Coordinates of C-alpha atoms and ligand atoms in Angstrom, one line a residue:
M1 CA 10.2 8.8 -26.1
R2 CA 9.4 6.8 -29.2
P3 CA 10.8 3.3 -29.9
I4 CA 13.7 3.7 -32.3
T5 CA 13.0 2.7 -35.9
K6 CA 15.3 0.7 -38.1
N7 CA 16.3 3.7 -40.2
G8 CA 16.7 5.8 -37.1
L9 CA 19.0 3.2 -35.7
K10 CA 21.1 3.0 -38.9
R11 CA 21.5 6.8 -38.8
R12 CA 22.5 6.7 -35.2
Q13 CA 25.0 3.9 -35.8
K14 CA 26.7 5.9 -38.5
L15 CA 27.0 8.9 -36.2
D16 CA 28.2 6.7 -33.3
H17 CA 30.7 4.9 -35.5
A18 CA 32.3 8.1 -36.6
K19 CA 33.0 9.5 -33.1
E20 CA 32.7 6.5 -30.9
S21 CA 35.2 7.0 -28.1
F22 CA 36.4 4.6 -25.5
W23 CA 33.9 6.1 -23.1
R24 CA 31.0 5.8 -25.4
R25 CA 31.8 2.2 -26.3
Y26 CA 32.8 0.7 -23.0
V27 CA 31.5 2.9 -20.3
F28 CA 28.5 5.0 -21.2
S29 CA 27.4 2.6 -23.8
V30 CA 23.9 2.5 -25.3
D31 CA 24.5 -0.9 -26.9
H32 CA 22.3 -3.6 -25.3
K33 CA 25.2 -6.1 -25.5
M34 CA 27.7 -3.9 -23.7
I35 CA 25.0 -3.0 -21.1
G36 CA 24.2 -6.7 -20.6
K37 CA 27.9 -7.4 -20.1
Q38 CA 28.2 -4.5 -17.6
Y39 CA 25.3 -5.9 -15.6
L40 CA 26.8 -9.3 -15.7
I41 CA 30.2 -8.3 -14.6
T42 CA 28.9 -6.0 -11.8
G43 CA 26.7 -8.8 -10.6
L44 CA 29.6 -11.2 -10.6
L45 CA 31.7 -8.7 -8.7
M46 CA 29.0 -8.2 -6.1
T47 CA 29.0 -12.0 -5.7
L48 CA 32.4 -11.5 -4.1
V49 CA 30.9 -9.1 -1.6
G50 CA 27.8 -11.2 -0.9
G51 CA 30.0 -14.4 -0.7
F52 CA 32.5 -12.8 1.6
L53 CA 29.8 -11.9 4.0
A54 CA 28.5 -15.4 3.9
F55 CA 32.0 -16.6 4.5
S56 CA 32.4 -14.4 7.5
F57 CA 29.2 -15.3 9.3
R58 CA 29.5 -19.0 8.4
H59 CA 33.0 -18.9 9.9
Q60 CA 31.4 -17.4 13.0
L61 CA 28.8 -20.1 13.2
A62 CA 31.3 -22.9 13.0
W63 CA 33.9 -21.4 15.2
P64 CA 32.2 -18.7 17.3
G65 CA 34.5 -15.8 18.4
E66 CA 37.4 -16.8 16.3
S67 CA 39.1 -14.4 14.0
V68 CA 37.7 -14.3 10.5
P69 CA 40.5 -14.0 7.9
L70 CA 40.9 -10.4 6.6
I71 CA 38.5 -8.8 9.1
G72 CA 39.2 -10.3 12.5
P73 CA 36.5 -11.5 15.0
I74 CA 33.0 -10.3 14.3
G75 CA 30.5 -9.2 17.0
P76 CA 26.8 -9.7 17.2
D77 CA 25.9 -6.4 15.6
Q78 CA 28.2 -7.0 12.8
Y79 CA 26.8 -10.5 12.4
N80 CA 23.3 -9.1 12.0
A81 CA 24.5 -6.5 9.5
F82 CA 26.3 -9.2 7.5
V83 CA 23.4 -11.5 7.3
T84 CA 21.1 -8.6 6.3
M85 CA 23.5 -7.3 3.6
H86 CA 24.3 -10.8 2.4
G87 CA 20.6 -11.5 1.7
T88 CA 20.0 -8.0 0.2
I89 CA 23.1 -8.2 -2.0
M90 CA 22.4 -11.8 -3.3
V91 CA 18.8 -11.0 -4.2
F92 CA 19.0 -7.4 -5.6
W93 CA 22.7 -7.0 -6.6
V94 CA 23.6 -10.5 -7.8
A95 CA 20.6 -12.5 -8.9
M96 CA 18.5 -9.7 -10.5
P97 CA 21.4 -8.0 -12.4
I98 CA 22.9 -11.2 -13.6
L99 CA 19.8 -13.1 -14.6
L100 CA 17.2 -10.4 -15.6
S101 CA 19.4 -7.5 -16.6
G102 CA 22.6 -9.2 -17.7
F103 CA 21.2 -12.1 -19.8
G104 CA 18.0 -10.2 -20.6
N105 CA 19.9 -7.3 -22.1
F106 CA 22.4 -9.3 -24.0
L107 CA 19.9 -11.8 -25.4
L108 CA 16.5 -10.3 -25.7
P109 CA 17.1 -8.1 -28.7
L110 CA 19.1 -10.8 -30.4
M111 CA 16.5 -13.4 -29.8
V112 CA 13.6 -11.3 -31.2
G113 CA 15.7 -10.2 -34.1
A114 CA 16.0 -6.5 -33.2
P115 CA 19.1 -4.3 -33.8
D116 CA 18.9 -3.0 -30.3
M117 CA 16.6 -2.2 -27.4
A118 CA 13.6 0.1 -28.1
F119 CA 15.1 2.8 -25.8
P120 CA 18.8 2.5 -25.9
R121 CA 19.6 5.6 -23.9
L122 CA 17.1 4.7 -21.2
N123 CA 18.9 1.3 -21.1
G124 CA 22.3 3.0 -20.6
M125 CA 20.7 5.1 -17.8
S126 CA 19.3 2.0 -16.2
Y127 CA 22.8 0.6 -15.8
W128 CA 24.2 3.7 -14.4
V129 CA 21.4 4.2 -11.9
F130 CA 22.1 0.6 -10.9
F131 CA 25.8 1.4 -10.6
L132 CA 24.9 4.3 -8.3
S133 CA 22.7 2.1 -6.2
T134 CA 25.7 -0.2 -5.8
V135 CA 27.9 2.6 -4.6
V136 CA 25.3 3.8 -2.1
L137 CA 24.9 0.2 -0.8
I138 CA 28.7 -0.4 -0.4
A139 CA 29.1 3.0 1.2
S140 CA 26.5 2.0 3.8
F141 CA 29.1 -0.3 5.3
F142 CA 31.4 2.6 6.2
V143 CA 29.0 5.1 7.8
P144 CA 28.9 5.4 11.6
G145 CA 26.8 2.6 13.1
G146 CA 27.5 0.4 10.1
A147 CA 25.2 -1.2 7.6
A148 CA 21.5 -2.1 7.9
S149 CA 21.0 -5.0 10.3
G150 CA 17.2 -5.5 10.5
G151 CA 17.2 -8.5 8.0
W152 CA 16.9 -8.4 4.3
T153 CA 13.1 -8.1 4.8
S154 CA 13.7 -5.0 7.0
Y155 CA 10.8 -5.6 9.3
P156 CA 9.6 -2.9 11.6
P157 CA 9.7 -2.1 14.4
L158 CA 13.3 -3.2 14.3
S159 CA 13.9 -1.2 11.1
A160 CA 11.6 1.7 11.9
E161 CA 13.3 2.7 15.2
P162 CA 17.0 3.3 14.7
G163 CA 17.5 3.1 18.5
Y164 CA 16.7 -0.6 18.5
T165 CA 19.7 -1.6 16.3
G166 CA 22.0 1.5 16.7
V167 CA 22.0 1.7 12.9
F168 CA 21.0 5.1 11.8
W169 CA 22.6 6.1 8.4
G170 CA 23.0 2.5 7.4
G171 CA 19.3 2.0 7.4
H172 CA 18.6 5.2 5.4
L173 CA 21.2 4.3 2.8
W174 CA 19.8 0.8 2.6
I175 CA 16.4 2.2 1.6
L176 CA 17.9 4.7 -0.8
A177 CA 20.0 2.0 -2.5
V178 CA 17.1 -0.4 -2.9
A179 CA 15.0 2.5 -4.3
L180 CA 17.7 3.3 -6.9
E181 CA 18.1 -0.4 -7.8
F182 CA 14.3 -0.7 -8.3
T183 CA 14.3 2.4 -10.5
S184 CA 16.9 0.9 -12.6
M185 CA 15.1 -2.4 -12.9
L186 CA 11.9 -0.6 -13.8
M187 CA 13.7 1.2 -16.7
G188 CA 15.0 -2.2 -17.8
G189 CA 11.5 -3.8 -17.6
I190 CA 10.0 -1.1 -19.8
N191 CA 12.6 -1.7 -22.3
F192 CA 12.2 -5.5 -22.4
L193 CA 8.4 -5.2 -22.8
T194 CA 8.5 -2.5 -25.5
T195 CA 11.3 -4.2 -27.4
T196 CA 9.4 -7.5 -27.5
I197 CA 6.2 -5.9 -28.5
S198 CA 7.4 -3.5 -31.1
M199 CA 10.8 -4.6 -32.4
R200 CA 10.4 -8.2 -33.5
A201 CA 11.9 -9.3 -36.8
K202 CA 9.6 -10.1 -39.7
G203 CA 7.7 -13.3 -39.1
M204 CA 8.6 -13.5 -35.4
S205 CA 5.1 -14.0 -34.0
F206 CA 4.6 -14.2 -30.2
F207 CA 4.4 -18.0 -30.4
R208 CA 7.7 -18.2 -32.2
L209 CA 9.6 -16.3 -29.5
P210 CA 12.1 -18.4 -27.5
I211 CA 10.9 -19.2 -24.0
F212 CA 13.7 -17.1 -22.5
V213 CA 12.0 -14.0 -24.1
W214 CA 8.7 -15.0 -22.6
M215 CA 10.3 -15.5 -19.2
I216 CA 12.0 -12.1 -19.2
N217 CA 8.8 -10.4 -20.2
I218 CA 6.6 -12.2 -17.6
A219 CA 9.3 -11.5 -15.0
S220 CA 9.3 -7.8 -15.9
L221 CA 5.5 -7.7 -15.6
L222 CA 5.6 -9.3 -12.2
F223 CA 8.2 -6.8 -11.1
L224 CA 6.2 -3.8 -12.5
F225 CA 3.0 -5.0 -10.8
S226 CA 4.5 -5.9 -7.4
V227 CA 6.9 -3.1 -6.7
G228 CA 4.4 -0.3 -6.1
P229 CA 3.2 -1.4 -2.7
L230 CA 6.7 -2.0 -1.5
I231 CA 7.8 1.5 -2.6
A232 CA 4.9 2.9 -0.6
G233 CA 5.9 0.7 2.3
A234 CA 9.5 1.8 2.1
L235 CA 8.6 5.5 2.0
M236 CA 6.5 5.1 5.2
L237 CA 9.4 3.3 6.7
L238 CA 11.7 6.2 5.9
A239 CA 9.2 8.6 7.3
D240 CA 9.0 6.6 10.5
R241 CA 12.8 6.6 10.8
L242 CA 13.3 10.3 9.8
L243 CA 10.2 12.3 10.4
G244 CA 8.9 10.6 13.6
T245 CA 5.7 9.3 12.0
G246 CA 4.3 6.0 13.4
F247 CA 3.0 4.0 10.5
Y248 CA 4.6 0.9 11.9
L249 CA 5.0 1.7 15.5
P250 CA 2.2 0.4 17.8
A251 CA 3.0 3.0 20.4
S252 CA 1.9 5.7 17.9
G253 CA -1.1 3.7 16.7
G254 CA 0.7 2.1 13.8
D255 CA 1.0 -1.6 12.9
P256 CA 4.2 -3.5 12.0
L257 CA 2.1 -6.1 10.2
L258 CA 1.3 -3.5 7.5
F259 CA 4.9 -3.6 6.4
Q260 CA 5.0 -7.4 6.2
H261 CA 2.0 -7.4 3.9
L262 CA 3.5 -4.7 1.7
F263 CA 6.9 -6.4 1.7
W264 CA 5.7 -9.9 0.8
F265 CA 3.1 -8.8 -1.7
F266 CA 6.3 -7.7 -3.5
G267 CA 8.6 -10.4 -2.1
H268 CA 6.9 -13.5 -3.5
P269 CA 6.6 -12.3 -7.0
E270 CA 10.2 -11.1 -6.7
V271 CA 11.5 -14.6 -6.2
Y272 CA 9.8 -15.5 -9.5
V273 CA 11.5 -12.5 -11.1
L274 CA 14.7 -14.4 -10.3
L275 CA 13.4 -17.8 -11.1
L276 CA 11.8 -17.2 -14.5
P277 CA 14.9 -15.9 -16.4
S278 CA 16.8 -18.9 -15.0
L279 CA 14.1 -21.3 -16.2
G280 CA 14.3 -19.5 -19.5
I281 CA 18.0 -20.2 -19.7
L282 CA 17.3 -23.9 -19.2
A283 CA 14.5 -23.9 -21.8
E284 CA 17.1 -22.7 -24.3
I285 CA 19.8 -25.2 -23.3
F286 CA 17.8 -28.4 -23.0
P287 CA 16.6 -28.7 -26.6
V288 CA 20.1 -27.8 -28.0
F289 CA 21.9 -30.5 -25.9
S290 CA 19.3 -33.2 -26.3
R291 CA 18.7 -32.4 -30.0
K292 CA 14.9 -32.5 -29.4
P293 CA 12.1 -29.9 -29.7
L294 CA 11.2 -28.3 -26.4
F295 CA 8.3 -30.4 -25.0
G296 CA 5.1 -28.4 -24.3
Y297 CA 6.1 -25.0 -25.6
K298 CA 2.7 -23.5 -25.0
A299 CA 2.1 -25.4 -21.8
I300 CA 5.3 -23.8 -20.4
I301 CA 4.1 -20.3 -21.4
Y302 CA 0.6 -20.8 -19.9
S303 CA 1.9 -22.4 -16.8
T304 CA 4.3 -19.5 -16.3
I305 CA 1.5 -17.0 -16.7
V306 CA -0.7 -18.9 -14.2
A307 CA 2.2 -19.1 -11.7
G308 CA 2.8 -15.4 -12.2
I309 CA -0.8 -14.6 -11.4
L310 CA -0.9 -17.0 -8.4
S311 CA 2.3 -15.4 -7.1
F312 CA 0.2 -12.4 -6.1
L313 CA -2.0 -14.5 -4.0
V314 CA 0.4 -16.3 -1.7
W315 CA 2.2 -13.6 0.2
A316 CA 0.9 -14.3 3.7
H317 CA 2.5 -17.7 3.7
H318 CA 5.5 -15.8 5.2
Q319 CA 3.3 -14.5 8.0
F320 CA 1.6 -17.6 9.4
I321 CA 3.0 -16.9 12.9
S322 CA 3.0 -13.1 12.6
G323 CA -0.4 -12.6 14.2
I324 CA -2.5 -12.6 11.0
D325 CA -6.1 -13.7 11.3
P326 CA -5.8 -17.5 11.7
R327 CA -8.7 -17.9 9.2
L328 CA -6.3 -16.5 6.6
A329 CA -3.8 -19.4 7.0
A330 CA -5.9 -22.0 5.2
P331 CA -6.5 -20.0 2.0
F332 CA -2.9 -19.0 1.8
S333 CA -1.8 -22.6 2.3
V334 CA -4.0 -23.6 -0.5
T335 CA -2.8 -21.0 -3.0
T336 CA 0.8 -21.8 -2.0
I337 CA 0.4 -25.5 -2.6
L338 CA -1.5 -24.8 -5.8
I339 CA 1.4 -22.8 -7.2
S340 CA 3.5 -26.0 -7.3
V341 CA 1.2 -27.3 -10.1
P342 CA 2.3 -25.0 -12.9
F343 CA 6.0 -25.4 -11.8
A344 CA 5.6 -29.2 -11.8
I345 CA 4.2 -28.9 -15.4
M346 CA 7.3 -27.0 -16.4
L347 CA 9.5 -29.5 -14.8
F348 CA 7.8 -32.4 -16.5
A349 CA 8.1 -30.5 -19.8
F350 CA 11.8 -30.2 -19.3
I351 CA 12.2 -33.9 -18.4
A352 CA 10.1 -34.9 -21.4
T353 CA 12.4 -32.8 -23.5
L354 CA 15.4 -34.7 -22.2
W355 CA 13.6 -38.1 -22.6
R356 CA 15.3 -40.2 -25.2
G357 CA 17.2 -37.2 -26.5
S358 CA 20.8 -37.6 -27.7
I359 CA 22.2 -35.8 -24.6
Q360 CA 25.5 -34.0 -24.8
F361 CA 27.0 -33.2 -21.4
S362 CA 28.5 -29.9 -22.2
T363 CA 29.3 -27.8 -19.2
G364 CA 26.3 -25.5 -19.9
M365 CA 24.1 -28.6 -20.0
L366 CA 25.5 -30.0 -16.8
F367 CA 24.8 -26.8 -14.9
A368 CA 21.3 -26.8 -16.4
L369 CA 20.7 -30.3 -15.2
G370 CA 22.1 -29.5 -11.8
M371 CA 19.9 -26.5 -11.6
I372 CA 16.6 -28.5 -12.0
A373 CA 17.8 -31.4 -9.8
E374 CA 18.7 -29.1 -6.9
F375 CA 15.8 -26.8 -7.4
M376 CA 13.4 -29.7 -7.1
V377 CA 14.7 -30.2 -3.5
G378 CA 13.9 -26.5 -2.8
G379 CA 10.5 -26.7 -4.4
V380 CA 9.5 -29.8 -2.5
T381 CA 10.6 -28.5 0.8
G382 CA 8.6 -25.3 0.0
I383 CA 5.4 -27.4 0.3
F384 CA 6.3 -28.2 3.9
N385 CA 6.7 -24.5 4.6
G386 CA 3.6 -23.7 2.8
S387 CA 1.4 -25.9 5.0
S388 CA 0.6 -23.6 7.8
A389 CA 0.5 -26.4 10.4
A390 CA 4.1 -27.5 9.6
D391 CA 5.3 -23.9 9.2
I392 CA 4.3 -22.9 12.7
Y393 CA 7.2 -25.2 13.8
L394 CA 9.5 -24.6 10.8
H395 CA 9.2 -20.8 10.6
D396 CA 12.4 -18.9 11.3
T397 CA 14.5 -22.1 11.6
Y398 CA 17.4 -23.3 9.5
F399 CA 14.9 -25.5 7.7
V400 CA 13.7 -22.3 6.0
V401 CA 17.2 -21.1 5.3
A402 CA 18.0 -24.5 3.7
H403 CA 14.7 -24.4 1.7
F404 CA 15.3 -21.0 0.1
H405 CA 18.9 -21.6 -0.6
F406 CA 17.9 -24.8 -2.4
T407 CA 15.8 -22.6 -4.6
L408 CA 17.8 -19.5 -4.8
F409 CA 21.3 -20.9 -5.1
P410 CA 20.5 -23.1 -8.1
V411 CA 18.4 -20.4 -9.7
T412 CA 21.1 -17.8 -9.3
F413 CA 24.4 -19.6 -9.7
L414 CA 23.7 -22.9 -11.4
G415 CA 21.3 -21.1 -13.8
A416 CA 23.8 -18.2 -14.4
F417 CA 26.7 -20.6 -15.0
A418 CA 24.7 -22.6 -17.4
G419 CA 24.0 -19.4 -19.3
I420 CA 27.6 -18.2 -19.1
Y421 CA 29.1 -21.5 -20.5
Y422 CA 26.4 -21.6 -23.2
W423 CA 26.4 -18.0 -24.4
F424 CA 30.1 -17.1 -23.8
P425 CA 31.0 -18.0 -27.4
K426 CA 28.3 -15.5 -28.6
M427 CA 29.3 -12.9 -26.1
V428 CA 33.0 -12.9 -26.8
G429 CA 33.5 -15.1 -29.8
R430 CA 35.5 -17.6 -27.8
F431 CA 34.8 -20.8 -25.8
L432 CA 35.3 -21.3 -22.2
N433 CA 37.5 -24.3 -21.4
E434 CA 35.1 -27.3 -21.1
T435 CA 37.3 -29.5 -18.9
W436 CA 37.8 -26.8 -16.3
G437 CA 34.1 -26.0 -16.7
K438 CA 33.3 -29.6 -15.6
V439 CA 35.6 -29.4 -12.7
H440 CA 33.8 -26.1 -11.7
F441 CA 30.4 -27.8 -12.1
W442 CA 31.1 -30.8 -10.0
V443 CA 32.9 -29.0 -7.2
T444 CA 30.2 -26.3 -7.0
T445 CA 27.2 -28.6 -7.1
L446 CA 28.5 -31.3 -4.7
S447 CA 29.8 -28.8 -2.1
F448 CA 26.6 -26.8 -2.3
N449 CA 24.8 -29.9 -0.9
V450 CA 27.4 -30.2 1.9
V451 CA 26.7 -26.5 2.8
F452 CA 22.9 -26.7 2.9
L453 CA 21.7 -30.2 3.5
P454 CA 22.9 -30.1 7.2
M455 CA 20.7 -27.0 7.6
F456 CA 17.5 -29.1 7.0
V457 CA 18.6 -31.3 9.9
M458 CA 19.4 -28.4 12.2
G459 CA 16.1 -26.7 11.3
L460 CA 14.1 -29.8 12.1
A461 CA 15.9 -29.9 15.4
G462 CA 14.6 -26.5 16.2
H463 CA 17.7 -24.4 15.4
Q464 CA 16.5 -20.8 14.8
R465 CA 18.1 -18.7 12.0
R466 CA 19.9 -15.4 12.7
I467 CA 21.7 -16.9 15.8
F468 CA 25.0 -15.2 16.4
D469 CA 26.6 -17.9 18.6
P470 CA 24.9 -21.3 18.6
T471 CA 27.3 -22.7 21.3
L472 CA 25.5 -20.5 23.9
F473 CA 22.5 -22.8 23.7
D474 CA 22.6 -26.2 25.4
Y475 CA 20.1 -27.8 23.1
L476 CA 22.1 -26.8 20.0
Q477 CA 25.5 -28.2 21.2
K478 CA 24.9 -31.6 19.7
H479 CA 24.4 -30.0 16.2
Q480 CA 27.5 -27.9 16.3
Y481 CA 29.4 -30.4 14.1
L482 CA 26.8 -29.7 11.4
H483 CA 27.8 -26.0 11.4
V484 CA 31.4 -27.1 11.0
I485 CA 30.6 -29.4 8.1
A486 CA 28.5 -26.7 6.4
T487 CA 31.3 -24.1 6.7
I488 CA 33.9 -26.5 5.4
G489 CA 31.6 -27.3 2.5
M490 CA 31.3 -23.5 1.8
M491 CA 35.1 -23.1 1.8
V492 CA 35.4 -25.9 -0.7
M493 CA 32.6 -24.3 -2.8
F494 CA 34.3 -21.0 -2.8
A495 CA 37.7 -22.6 -3.7
G496 CA 35.8 -24.3 -6.6
Q497 CA 35.2 -20.9 -8.1
I498 CA 38.9 -20.2 -8.7
P499 CA 39.0 -22.4 -11.8
F500 CA 36.0 -20.5 -13.1
V501 CA 37.6 -17.1 -12.6
I502 CA 40.8 -18.2 -14.2
N503 CA 39.0 -19.9 -17.0
F504 CA 36.8 -16.8 -17.6
V505 CA 39.7 -14.4 -17.7
V506 CA 42.0 -16.6 -19.8
S507 CA 39.3 -17.5 -22.2
L508 CA 38.4 -13.9 -22.8
F509 CA 41.8 -13.5 -24.6
R510 CA 43.0 -17.0 -25.3
G511 CA 39.9 -19.2 -25.6
R512 CA 39.3 -21.4 -28.7
R513 CA 37.5 -19.3 -31.3
A514 CA 33.8 -19.8 -31.9
D515 CA 32.0 -19.4 -35.2
R516 CA 28.4 -18.1 -35.4
N517 CA 26.7 -21.2 -34.3
P518 CA 29.0 -23.5 -32.5
W519 CA 26.2 -25.6 -30.7
S520 CA 24.1 -25.9 -33.9
A521 CA 21.2 -24.1 -32.1
A522 CA 18.1 -22.8 -33.8
T523 CA 17.3 -19.5 -32.2
L524 CA 18.1 -16.1 -33.8
E525 CA 21.1 -15.0 -31.7
W526 CA 23.1 -17.8 -33.4
V527 CA 22.5 -16.2 -36.8
A528 CA 24.4 -13.1 -35.8
P529 CA 28.2 -13.0 -35.8
S530 CA 30.1 -14.0 -32.7
P531 CA 30.3 -11.5 -31.1
P532 CA 27.6 -9.5 -32.9
G533 CA 28.6 -6.1 -34.1
H534 CA 26.6 -2.9 -34.2
G535 CA 23.0 -3.5 -35.1
N536 CA 23.5 -7.2 -34.3
F537 CA 22.6 -8.9 -37.6
D538 CA 24.5 -8.6 -40.9
T539 CA 21.7 -10.4 -42.8
E540 CA 18.1 -9.7 -43.5
L541 CA 15.9 -11.7 -41.1
R542 CA 12.8 -13.5 -42.1
V543 CA 11.5 -15.8 -39.4
V544 CA 9.6 -18.8 -40.8
R545 CA 9.5 -21.3 -37.9
G546 CA 9.5 -21.8 -34.1
P547 CA 12.6 -21.7 -32.0
Y548 CA 13.1 -25.4 -31.2
E549 CA 13.1 -27.4 -34.4
Y550 CA 15.5 -30.2 -33.8
S551 CA 15.7 -33.8 -35.3
L552 CA 12.8 -33.2 -37.7
P553 CA 12.0 -36.3 -39.7
G554 CA 13.2 -36.2 -43.3
Q555 CA 15.8 -33.5 -42.9
Q556 CA 19.5 -33.9 -43.7
K557 CA 20.8 -32.0 -40.7
D558 CA 19.2 -32.5 -37.3
W559 CA 18.0 -28.9 -36.9
L560 CA 16.5 -26.0 -38.7
G561 CA 17.2 -22.4 -37.7
Q562 CA 14.3 -20.0 -37.3
T563 CA 15.1 -18.3 -40.6
E564 CA 15.7 -21.4 -42.6
Ligands
HEM1 C1 27.3 -18.3 -1.7 C2 26.8 -19.2 -1.0 C3 25.8 -18.9 0.2 C4 26.0 -19.2 1.5 C5 27.2 -20.0 2.1 C6 24.9 -18.6 2.2 C7 24.7 -18.8 3.6 C8 23.6 -18.2 4.3 C9 23.3 -18.5 5.7 C10 24.0 -19.4 6.6 C11 22.3 -17.7 6.0 C12 21.5 -17.6 7.4 C13 22.3 -16.8 8.4 C14 21.5 -16.7 9.6 O1 20.2 -16.8 9.6 O2 22.1 -16.4 10.7 C15 21.9 -16.9 4.8 C16 20.8 -16.0 4.8 C17 20.3 -15.6 3.6 N1 20.8 -15.8 2.3 FE1 22.4 -16.9 1.8 N2 24.0 -18.0 1.3 C18 24.6 -18.2 0.1 C19 24.0 -17.7 -1.1 C20 22.8 -17.0 -1.2 C21 22.1 -16.7 -2.5 C22 22.6 -17.0 -3.9 C23 21.0 -16.0 -2.1 C24 19.9 -15.4 -3.0 C25 19.9 -15.2 -4.3 C26 21.0 -15.9 -0.7 C27 20.0 -15.2 0.0 C28 19.9 -15.2 1.4 C29 18.9 -14.5 2.1 C30 17.7 -13.7 1.5 C31 19.1 -14.7 3.5 C32 18.3 -14.2 4.7 C33 18.9 -13.0 5.2 C34 18.2 -12.6 6.4 O3 17.9 -13.4 7.3 O4 17.8 -11.4 6.5 N3 22.1 -16.5 -0.2 N4 22.7 -17.3 3.8
CU2 CU1 6.6 -16.5 -0.7

């Protein structure tokens, strides 16, 4: 397959235009913008599933044994399955498709000044393979034995021996679904990289690319480099389950630790695959709403590359008490704590961008600010987990659950909402309502803290995670009220999404109309019409400057677009 040329694309567009049916346009589309939207919508719909699972098991934690609305009381096996599927869905079917594939697909060609992705058909196939993976995953709830319940990390021997959990088909389907999802993401990654390398507009040198584009590419590379070992690991797991091999089963001479290494060699880079696109979204929003150039453009790029490399050297911080050689704990603690340095540099760069800017608190900006504020709590508590001495106590407690939700929730939802409020005018040519957007922001962010701050306290008090009924343990009784607070916080947070859903649907059809560049932003996507048509740009592009030229001295307006 060769990357498509400009002429080739024009020819294809003519053909497409002539006979473009409903199916071609909205369903089996090869247009990166439609594919981006498909990913975005699918990810948002999967949030309902992942969120409902969280609702069910949090209900159980606060009021054990009581009937959960819509599904009735849940039992211990179901609890395990729900926690497992919640984690799996939120990481692979919500965060990845929304942040990497959704925003990446919609924005990357526009930002580099390309008419489409390098491989549009591969791109369409990537979405439909993803869709298939979603169907397989959802189906796994309905097979005999129910869905996978060995945790989102799927550690053997629990996951390798179906007899231990009673989950037979659910486990196989889990592996199949994840494999399909990875295939889809790999196709997407190849497209991102090729498009960035070979389809940039005239004058768009690498150091004129918006940070978001850098982030999508680095994230794609991390995914490409890390996923191989896990695929090997998953195949061996499937063989243990189906063929009676014993890669992970001590009784047959295998070793369960092998899977942990393979999983986390992938797993830690994977969390950066989620984080980087979200940071990329912030890097686009901060300069626009503080009317200042992004501080430390190159420092951010180099820090990200350093963090990306380091992310391959930290994996065993998940295994401090798994029985690894104790001499390995110190080096992995060091690399883990070291990795906070590049992220601190990025954070300082963002704060320096805001410093003395003329800040406009649009909804997108509020979500972006909320994202770094909350993420900082997640990052700082990660240093506790990263120190092996502290982690021996903290491991597998609610402290860890609180820590990673303080990273992943802001990354996934606050970052995505920031991007949605900011780029919605480009995607559909209409604004989301800002007043309701602000209600959405405040309810979501404040209640998020009510859900997860109590978990730090519970964790420090020794409350383990993946506990079906905390009231069965005497030493946990005095913390039960914290479970109740967290669950009520979650209900408020979910209710807070109703204004968003209504706003989203109503604005699609009735929102205030947006012109090409409603926020006076400098990057290329704002040169295209809102929404962009076939081939994206209706003007010839010649990029002459970097992406963040705001408030330059001696200029009449306070910004210069990349082509001006
Ligand atoms: C919508 C709000 C959310 C709520 C109320 C929530 C709640 C929880 C709770 C209470 C647990 C621990 C359950 C236990 O150990 O028994 C958990 C586990 C987990 N959550 Fe969330 N969560 C939310 C969003 C997210 C997001 C956005 C992500 C990732 C992008 C995520 C990823 C995970 C993972 C990976 C686990 C671990 C699953 C396992 O132990 O196998 N969650 N969640
Ligand atoms: Cu890690």
